[in-house]
Amino acid sequence: VNVNKSVNIRPIAASDLAGFRELRLKALQEHPAAFSSDYAVNLAQPQEYWQNRLNSAINSSQQIIFVAEDAGALVGMTGIFRGDSPKTEHSAMIFGVYVRPSHWGLRLGENLLQACHDWARNQGVRIVKLGVAVDNAPAIRCYQRAGYLNYGTEPKAICVNGLDYDEYLMALEI
Ligand SMILES: CC(C)(COP(=O)(O)OP(=O)(O)OC[C@H]1O[C@@H](n2cnc3c(N)ncnc32)[C@H](O)[C@@H]1OP(=O)(O)O)[C@@H](O)C(=O)NCCC(=O)NCCS
């Protein structure tokens, strides 16, 4: 999907291995309070870890990662995985929402979410959920615009350098 003159949103592909690792590490390094995954832990992971992550997001009915690409470079990503029990497969979690600062303000986050929603709807998923630090105003704006509603607050959801962060829990029926 072409969302503006040069940015394309598409499912991640096997050829994205190096770009995916670089983009994910940048997200974790620059926004430690926005993700539960840890930069240092991920930086130390072997190539096999990234290969496995990529493989499980390709040709799966359980999860997918969409990327935003501009002039051959990855500028954003968003993942989604659904429950794996017959009792939870109607529900999916959004993860790893990230757009490079050079591309903020273009609604790429919203477009990446829409791609995930379309995929999920096709899989029979009926509700998508996510967690977002209560002080992450840009992300909250993005999720609200996509229709997400706050259904609660998780106290001390993550702890970064001794600082605790609460997270809003948000959901959207798709
Ligand atoms: C959250 C994020 C994906 C939103 O991406 P985006 O495509 O820029 O989103 P939007 O264009 O819809 O803009 C959302 C908000 O970001 C803020 N924003 C937009 N452009 C900005 C810029 N150049 N500089 C700073 N903030 C900006 C604004 O608050 C905007 O809301 P508004 O348009 O109502 O004022 C992006 O900010 C990001 O990657 N942040 C760091 C990682 C992160 O926090 N991820 C979410 C984890 S839950």
PDB file of C-alpha atoms and ligand atoms in Angstrom:
ATOM      1  CA  VAL A   1       0.000   0.000   0.000  1.00  0.00           C
ATOM      2  CA  ASN A   2       1.393   3.402  -0.960  1.00  0.00           C
ATOM      3  CA  VAL A   3       0.588   5.726   1.936  1.00  0.00           C
ATOM      4  CA  ASN A   4       2.272   8.812   0.512  1.00  0.00           C
ATOM      5  CA  LYS A   5       4.444   9.655  -2.451  1.00  0.00           C
ATOM      6  CA  SER A   6       7.287   7.333  -1.512  1.00  0.00           C
ATOM      7  CA  VAL A   7       6.427   5.162   1.504  1.00  0.00           C
ATOM      8  CA  ASN A   8       5.187   1.620   1.000  1.00  0.00           C
ATOM      9  CA  ILE A   9       3.621  -0.588   3.704  1.00  0.00           C
ATOM     10  CA  ARG A  10       4.135  -4.323   3.201  1.00  0.00           C
ATOM     11  CA  PRO A  11       4.606  -7.566   5.148  1.00  0.00           C
ATOM     12  CA  ILE A  12       8.172  -8.186   6.288  1.00  0.00           C
ATOM     13  CA  ALA A  13      10.164 -10.491   3.981  1.00  0.00           C
ATOM     14  CA  ALA A  14      13.149 -12.834   4.327  1.00  0.00           C
ATOM     15  CA  SER A  15      15.351 -10.227   2.640  1.00  0.00           C
ATOM     16  CA  ASP A  16      14.653  -7.743   5.487  1.00  0.00           C
ATOM     17  CA  LEU A  17      16.845  -9.562   8.022  1.00  0.00           C
ATOM     18  CA  ALA A  18      19.586  -6.920   8.360  1.00  0.00           C
ATOM     19  CA  GLY A  19      17.164  -3.994   8.087  1.00  0.00           C
ATOM     20  CA  PHE A  20      14.776  -5.485  10.633  1.00  0.00           C
ATOM     21  CA  ARG A  21      17.553  -6.037  13.186  1.00  0.00           C
ATOM     22  CA  GLU A  22      18.858  -2.494  12.711  1.00  0.00           C
ATOM     23  CA  LEU A  23      15.393  -0.908  12.957  1.00  0.00           C
ATOM     24  CA  ARG A  24      14.385  -2.926  16.010  1.00  0.00           C
ATOM     25  CA  LEU A  25      17.656  -2.186  17.835  1.00  0.00           C
ATOM     26  CA  LYS A  26      17.292   1.525  17.102  1.00  0.00           C
ATOM     27  CA  ALA A  27      13.764   1.498  18.510  1.00  0.00           C
ATOM     28  CA  LEU A  28      14.858  -0.297  21.688  1.00  0.00           C
ATOM     29  CA  GLN A  29      17.925   1.913  22.165  1.00  0.00           C
ATOM     30  CA  GLU A  30      16.205   5.259  21.651  1.00  0.00           C
ATOM     31  CA  HIS A  31      12.876   4.540  23.347  1.00  0.00           C
ATOM     32  CA  PRO A  32      13.635   2.241  26.300  1.00  0.00           C
ATOM     33  CA  ALA A  33      10.411   3.108  28.122  1.00  0.00           C
ATOM     34  CA  ALA A  34       8.267   2.334  25.080  1.00  0.00           C
ATOM     35  CA  PHE A  35       9.134  -1.369  24.768  1.00  0.00           C
ATOM     36  CA  SER A  36       9.439  -4.230  27.238  1.00  0.00           C
ATOM     37  CA  SER A  37      12.246  -5.829  25.191  1.00  0.00           C
ATOM     38  CA  ASP A  38      15.697  -4.700  26.323  1.00  0.00           C
ATOM     39  CA  TYR A  39      18.306  -3.123  24.024  1.00  0.00           C
ATOM     40  CA  ALA A  40      21.388  -4.782  25.552  1.00  0.00           C
ATOM     41  CA  VAL A  41      19.765  -8.209  25.587  1.00  0.00           C
ATOM     42  CA  ASN A  42      18.721  -7.863  21.945  1.00  0.00           C
ATOM     43  CA  LEU A  43      22.074  -6.444  20.856  1.00  0.00           C
ATOM     44  CA  ALA A  44      23.749  -9.587  22.227  1.00  0.00           C
ATOM     45  CA  GLN A  45      21.441 -11.964  20.363  1.00  0.00           C
ATOM     46  CA  PRO A  46      23.018 -14.127  17.650  1.00  0.00           C
ATOM     47  CA  GLN A  47      21.976 -13.934  14.005  1.00  0.00           C
ATOM     48  CA  GLU A  48      19.916 -17.090  14.550  1.00  0.00           C
ATOM     49  CA  TYR A  49      17.615 -15.216  16.951  1.00  0.00           C
ATOM     50  CA  TRP A  50      16.759 -12.597  14.319  1.00  0.00           C
ATOM     51  CA  GLN A  51      16.373 -15.271  11.664  1.00  0.00           C
ATOM     52  CA  ASN A  52      13.924 -17.150  13.900  1.00  0.00           C
ATOM     53  CA  ARG A  53      11.940 -14.005  14.682  1.00  0.00           C
ATOM     54  CA  LEU A  54      11.682 -13.210  11.007  1.00  0.00           C
ATOM     55  CA  ASN A  55      10.753 -16.763  10.021  1.00  0.00           C
ATOM     56  CA  SER A  56       7.931 -16.902  12.551  1.00  0.00           C
ATOM     57  CA  ALA A  57       6.486 -13.650  11.179  1.00  0.00           C
ATOM     58  CA  ILE A  58       6.453 -14.894   7.577  1.00  0.00           C
ATOM     59  CA  ASN A  59       3.716 -17.196   6.224  1.00  0.00           C
ATOM     60  CA  SER A  60       2.144 -17.636   9.650  1.00  0.00           C
ATOM     61  CA  SER A  61      -1.496 -17.492  10.683  1.00  0.00           C
ATOM     62  CA  GLN A  62      -0.350 -16.638  14.246  1.00  0.00           C
ATOM     63  CA  GLN A  63       1.612 -13.469  13.677  1.00  0.00           C
ATOM     64  CA  ILE A  64       2.901 -10.962  11.130  1.00  0.00           C
ATOM     65  CA  ILE A  65       5.118  -7.879  11.030  1.00  0.00           C
ATOM     66  CA  PHE A  66       4.360  -5.025   8.642  1.00  0.00           C
ATOM     67  CA  VAL A  67       7.126  -2.636   7.641  1.00  0.00           C
ATOM     68  CA  ALA A  68       7.132   0.830   6.107  1.00  0.00           C
ATOM     69  CA  GLU A  69       9.750   1.207   3.393  1.00  0.00           C
ATOM     70  CA  ASP A  70      11.044   4.415   1.842  1.00  0.00           C
ATOM     71  CA  ALA A  71      13.521   4.319  -1.048  1.00  0.00           C
ATOM     72  CA  GLY A  72      14.577   0.789  -0.134  1.00  0.00           C
ATOM     73  CA  ALA A  73      15.130   1.531   3.574  1.00  0.00           C
ATOM     74  CA  LEU A  74      12.918   0.360   6.456  1.00  0.00           C
ATOM     75  CA  VAL A  75      11.472   3.408   8.241  1.00  0.00           C
ATOM     76  CA  GLY A  76       8.825   1.790  10.426  1.00  0.00           C
ATOM     77  CA  MET A  77       7.402  -1.478  11.706  1.00  0.00           C
ATOM     78  CA  THR A  78       4.469  -2.917  13.664  1.00  0.00           C
ATOM     79  CA  GLY A  79       3.783  -6.512  14.656  1.00  0.00           C
ATOM     80  CA  ILE A  80       0.716  -8.434  15.739  1.00  0.00           C
ATOM     81  CA  PHE A  81       0.246 -11.909  17.205  1.00  0.00           C
ATOM     82  CA  ARG A  82      -2.961 -13.693  18.043  1.00  0.00           C
ATOM     83  CA  GLY A  83      -3.854 -16.080  20.836  1.00  0.00           C
ATOM     84  CA  ASP A  84      -2.927 -19.706  20.172  1.00  0.00           C
ATOM     85  CA  SER A  85      -5.816 -21.414  22.001  1.00  0.00           C
ATOM     86  CA  PRO A  86      -9.304 -21.895  20.523  1.00  0.00           C
ATOM     87  CA  LYS A  87     -10.393 -19.697  23.423  1.00  0.00           C
ATOM     88  CA  THR A  88      -7.986 -16.822  22.681  1.00  0.00           C
ATOM     89  CA  GLU A  89      -7.524 -16.874  18.904  1.00  0.00           C
ATOM     90  CA  HIS A  90     -10.247 -14.211  18.486  1.00  0.00           C
ATOM     91  CA  SER A  91      -7.867 -11.777  20.193  1.00  0.00           C
ATOM     92  CA  ALA A  92      -4.497 -10.360  19.143  1.00  0.00           C
ATOM     93  CA  MET A  93      -1.761  -8.155  20.610  1.00  0.00           C
ATOM     94  CA  ILE A  94       0.024  -5.342  18.802  1.00  0.00           C
ATOM     95  CA  PHE A  95       3.770  -5.068  19.467  1.00  0.00           C
ATOM     96  CA  GLY A  96       6.867  -3.184  18.370  1.00  0.00           C
ATOM     97  CA  VAL A  97       5.164  -0.069  16.982  1.00  0.00           C
ATOM     98  CA  TYR A  98       7.993   2.126  15.705  1.00  0.00           C
ATOM     99  CA  VAL A  99       8.569   4.859  13.125  1.00  0.00           C
ATOM    100  CA  ARG A 100      11.939   6.531  12.551  1.00  0.00           C
ATOM    101  CA  PRO A 101      12.007  10.189  13.713  1.00  0.00           C
ATOM    102  CA  SER A 102      12.688  11.285  10.103  1.00  0.00           C
ATOM    103  CA  HIS A 103       9.196   9.974   9.239  1.00  0.00           C
ATOM    104  CA  TRP A 104       7.167  11.044  12.261  1.00  0.00           C
ATOM    105  CA  GLY A 105       3.967  12.977  11.662  1.00  0.00           C
ATOM    106  CA  LEU A 106       3.055  11.180   8.418  1.00  0.00           C
ATOM    107  CA  ARG A 107       0.529   8.868  10.104  1.00  0.00           C
ATOM    108  CA  LEU A 108       2.747   5.901   9.257  1.00  0.00           C
ATOM    109  CA  GLY A 109       2.040   4.432  12.693  1.00  0.00           C
ATOM    110  CA  GLU A 110      -1.671   4.501  11.930  1.00  0.00           C
ATOM    111  CA  ASN A 111      -1.135   2.969   8.486  1.00  0.00           C
ATOM    112  CA  LEU A 112       0.985   0.172   9.946  1.00  0.00           C
ATOM    113  CA  LEU A 113      -1.762  -0.509  12.493  1.00  0.00           C
ATOM    114  CA  GLN A 114      -4.408  -0.614   9.749  1.00  0.00           C
ATOM    115  CA  ALA A 115      -2.341  -3.201   7.861  1.00  0.00           C
ATOM    116  CA  CYS A 116      -2.212  -5.317  11.038  1.00  0.00           C
ATOM    117  CA  HIS A 117      -5.962  -4.901  11.565  1.00  0.00           C
ATOM    118  CA  ASP A 118      -6.737  -5.966   7.993  1.00  0.00           C
ATOM    119  CA  TRP A 119      -4.555  -9.062   8.385  1.00  0.00           C
ATOM    120  CA  ALA A 120      -6.133  -9.892  11.753  1.00  0.00           C
ATOM    121  CA  ARG A 121      -9.689  -9.467  10.461  1.00  0.00           C
ATOM    122  CA  ASN A 122      -8.891 -11.904   7.651  1.00  0.00           C
ATOM    123  CA  GLN A 123      -7.697 -14.411  10.266  1.00  0.00           C
ATOM    124  CA  GLY A 124     -10.988 -14.117  12.137  1.00  0.00           C
ATOM    125  CA  VAL A 125      -9.570 -11.960  14.923  1.00  0.00           C
ATOM    126  CA  ARG A 126     -12.224  -9.696  16.508  1.00  0.00           C
ATOM    127  CA  ILE A 127     -10.337  -7.646  19.055  1.00  0.00           C
ATOM    128  CA  VAL A 128      -6.801  -6.196  19.173  1.00  0.00           C
ATOM    129  CA  LYS A 129      -5.056  -4.934  22.286  1.00  0.00           C
ATOM    130  CA  LEU A 130      -1.880  -3.106  23.225  1.00  0.00           C
ATOM    131  CA  GLY A 131      -0.082  -1.461  26.107  1.00  0.00           C
ATOM    132  CA  VAL A 132       1.425   2.038  25.989  1.00  0.00           C
ATOM    133  CA  ALA A 133       3.344   3.998  28.634  1.00  0.00           C
ATOM    134  CA  VAL A 134       0.981   6.570  30.129  1.00  0.00           C
ATOM    135  CA  ASP A 135       3.386   9.425  29.276  1.00  0.00           C
ATOM    136  CA  ASN A 136       3.895   8.424  25.612  1.00  0.00           C
ATOM    137  CA  ALA A 137       1.636  11.125  24.158  1.00  0.00           C
ATOM    138  CA  PRO A 138       2.557  10.645  20.454  1.00  0.00           C
ATOM    139  CA  ALA A 139       1.786   6.919  20.591  1.00  0.00           C
ATOM    140  CA  ILE A 140      -1.445   7.450  22.539  1.00  0.00           C
ATOM    141  CA  ARG A 141      -2.563  10.041  19.919  1.00  0.00           C
ATOM    142  CA  CYS A 142      -1.811   7.544  17.172  1.00  0.00           C
ATOM    143  CA  TYR A 143      -3.773   4.741  18.877  1.00  0.00           C
ATOM    144  CA  GLN A 144      -6.732   6.980  19.725  1.00  0.00           C
ATOM    145  CA  ARG A 145      -6.936   8.125  16.117  1.00  0.00           C
ATOM    146  CA  ALA A 146      -6.991   4.473  15.049  1.00  0.00           C
ATOM    147  CA  GLY A 147      -9.986   3.988  17.372  1.00  0.00           C
ATOM    148  CA  TYR A 148      -8.372   2.322  20.397  1.00  0.00           C
ATOM    149  CA  LEU A 149     -10.090   2.853  23.745  1.00  0.00           C
ATOM    150  CA  ASN A 150      -8.402   2.767  27.122  1.00  0.00           C
ATOM    151  CA  TYR A 151      -9.728  -0.130  29.247  1.00  0.00           C
ATOM    152  CA  GLY A 152      -7.382   0.133  32.185  1.00  0.00           C
ATOM    153  CA  THR A 153      -3.969   0.949  33.549  1.00  0.00           C
ATOM    154  CA  GLU A 154      -1.284  -1.611  34.370  1.00  0.00           C
ATOM    155  CA  PRO A 155       0.701  -0.328  37.345  1.00  0.00           C
ATOM    156  CA  LYS A 156       4.501  -0.556  37.079  1.00  0.00           C
ATOM    157  CA  ALA A 157       4.267  -2.390  33.754  1.00  0.00           C
ATOM    158  CA  ILE A 158       7.960  -1.863  33.036  1.00  0.00           C
ATOM    159  CA  CYS A 159      10.971  -0.634  34.971  1.00  0.00           C
ATOM    160  CA  VAL A 160      13.821   1.173  33.178  1.00  0.00           C
ATOM    161  CA  ASN A 161      16.924   2.256  35.094  1.00  0.00           C
ATOM    162  CA  GLY A 162      15.054   2.113  38.372  1.00  0.00           C
ATOM    163  CA  LEU A 163      12.085   4.126  37.093  1.00  0.00           C
ATOM    164  CA  ASP A 164       8.683   2.441  36.990  1.00  0.00           C
ATOM    165  CA  TYR A 165       6.257   3.133  34.137  1.00  0.00           C
ATOM    166  CA  ASP A 166       2.536   2.487  34.205  1.00  0.00           C
ATOM    167  CA  GLU A 167       0.912   1.484  30.941  1.00  0.00           C
ATOM    168  CA  TYR A 168      -2.514   2.203  29.555  1.00  0.00           C
ATOM    169  CA  LEU A 169      -4.177  -0.933  28.231  1.00  0.00           C
ATOM    170  CA  MET A 170      -6.024  -0.149  25.011  1.00  0.00           C
ATOM    171  CA  ALA A 171      -8.297  -2.224  22.803  1.00  0.00           C
ATOM    172  CA  LEU A 172     -10.076  -1.974  19.477  1.00  0.00           C
ATOM    173  CA  GLU A 173     -12.834  -4.213  18.158  1.00  0.00           C
ATOM    174  CA  ILE A 174     -12.088  -4.778  14.479  1.00  0.00           C
TER     175      ILE A 174
HETATM  176  C1  LIG B   1       4.277   6.323  18.186  1.00  0.00           C
HETATM  177  C2  LIG B   1       4.789   6.534  16.763  1.00  0.00           C
HETATM  178  C3  LIG B   1       4.885   5.188  16.070  1.00  0.00           C
HETATM  179  C4  LIG B   1       3.768   7.402  16.025  1.00  0.00           C
HETATM  180  O1  LIG B   1       4.174   7.417  14.679  1.00  0.00           O
HETATM  181  P1  LIG B   1       3.726   8.556  13.617  1.00  0.00           P
HETATM  182  O2  LIG B   1       3.561   7.858  12.318  1.00  0.00           O
HETATM  183  O3  LIG B   1       4.633   9.706  13.666  1.00  0.00           O
HETATM  184  O4  LIG B   1       2.288   8.979  14.186  1.00  0.00           O
HETATM  185  P2  LIG B   1       1.393  10.187  13.738  1.00  0.00           P
HETATM  186  O5  LIG B   1       1.852  10.785  12.457  1.00  0.00           O
HETATM  187  O6  LIG B   1       0.001   9.693  13.818  1.00  0.00           O
HETATM  188  O7  LIG B   1       1.630  11.243  14.909  1.00  0.00           O
HETATM  189  C5  LIG B   1       1.257  10.920  16.231  1.00  0.00           C
HETATM  190  C6  LIG B   1       1.723  12.004  17.177  1.00  0.00           C
HETATM  191  O8  LIG B   1       3.148  12.043  17.179  1.00  0.00           O
HETATM  192  C7  LIG B   1       3.565  13.391  17.500  1.00  0.00           C
HETATM  193  N1  LIG B   1       4.439  13.866  16.425  1.00  0.00           N
HETATM  194  C8  LIG B   1       4.175  13.922  15.110  1.00  0.00           C
HETATM  195  N2  LIG B   1       5.224  14.428  14.437  1.00  0.00           N
HETATM  196  C9  LIG B   1       6.178  14.672  15.344  1.00  0.00           C
HETATM  197  C10 LIG B   1       7.506  15.179  15.273  1.00  0.00           C
HETATM  198  N3  LIG B   1       8.047  15.515  14.101  1.00  0.00           N
HETATM  199  N4  LIG B   1       8.204  15.300  16.417  1.00  0.00           N
HETATM  200  C11 LIG B   1       7.673  14.958  17.594  1.00  0.00           C
HETATM  201  N5  LIG B   1       6.423  14.445  17.738  1.00  0.00           N
HETATM  202  C12 LIG B   1       5.689  14.302  16.619  1.00  0.00           C
HETATM  203  C13 LIG B   1       2.306  14.222  17.603  1.00  0.00           C
HETATM  204  O9  LIG B   1       1.922  14.233  18.972  1.00  0.00           O
HETATM  205  C14 LIG B   1       1.309  13.405  16.820  1.00  0.00           C
HETATM  206  O10 LIG B   1      -0.007  13.625  17.227  1.00  0.00           O
HETATM  207  P3  LIG B   1      -0.829  14.858  16.545  1.00  0.00           P
HETATM  208  O11 LIG B   1      -0.662  14.723  15.055  1.00  0.00           O
HETATM  209  O12 LIG B   1      -2.213  14.644  16.985  1.00  0.00           O
HETATM  210  O13 LIG B   1      -0.194  16.096  17.071  1.00  0.00           O
HETATM  211  C15 LIG B   1       6.159   7.238  16.749  1.00  0.00           C
HETATM  212  O14 LIG B   1       6.042   8.456  17.459  1.00  0.00           O
HETATM  213  C16 LIG B   1       7.273   6.411  17.367  1.00  0.00           C
HETATM  214  O15 LIG B   1       7.843   5.526  16.733  1.00  0.00           O
HETATM  215  N6  LIG B   1       7.625   6.697  18.640  1.00  0.00           N
HETATM  216  C17 LIG B   1       8.738   6.046  19.326  1.00  0.00           C
HETATM  217  C18 LIG B   1       8.439   4.583  19.654  1.00  0.00           C
HETATM  218  C19 LIG B   1       7.172   4.415  20.428  1.00  0.00           C
HETATM  219  O16 LIG B   1       6.893   5.128  21.360  1.00  0.00           O
HETATM  220  N7  LIG B   1       6.375   3.398  20.032  1.00  0.00           N
HETATM  221  C20 LIG B   1       5.120   3.083  20.662  1.00  0.00           C
HETATM  222  C21 LIG B   1       5.304   2.010  21.667  1.00  0.00           C
HETATM  223  S1  LIG B   1       3.770   1.616  22.511  1.00  0.00           S
END
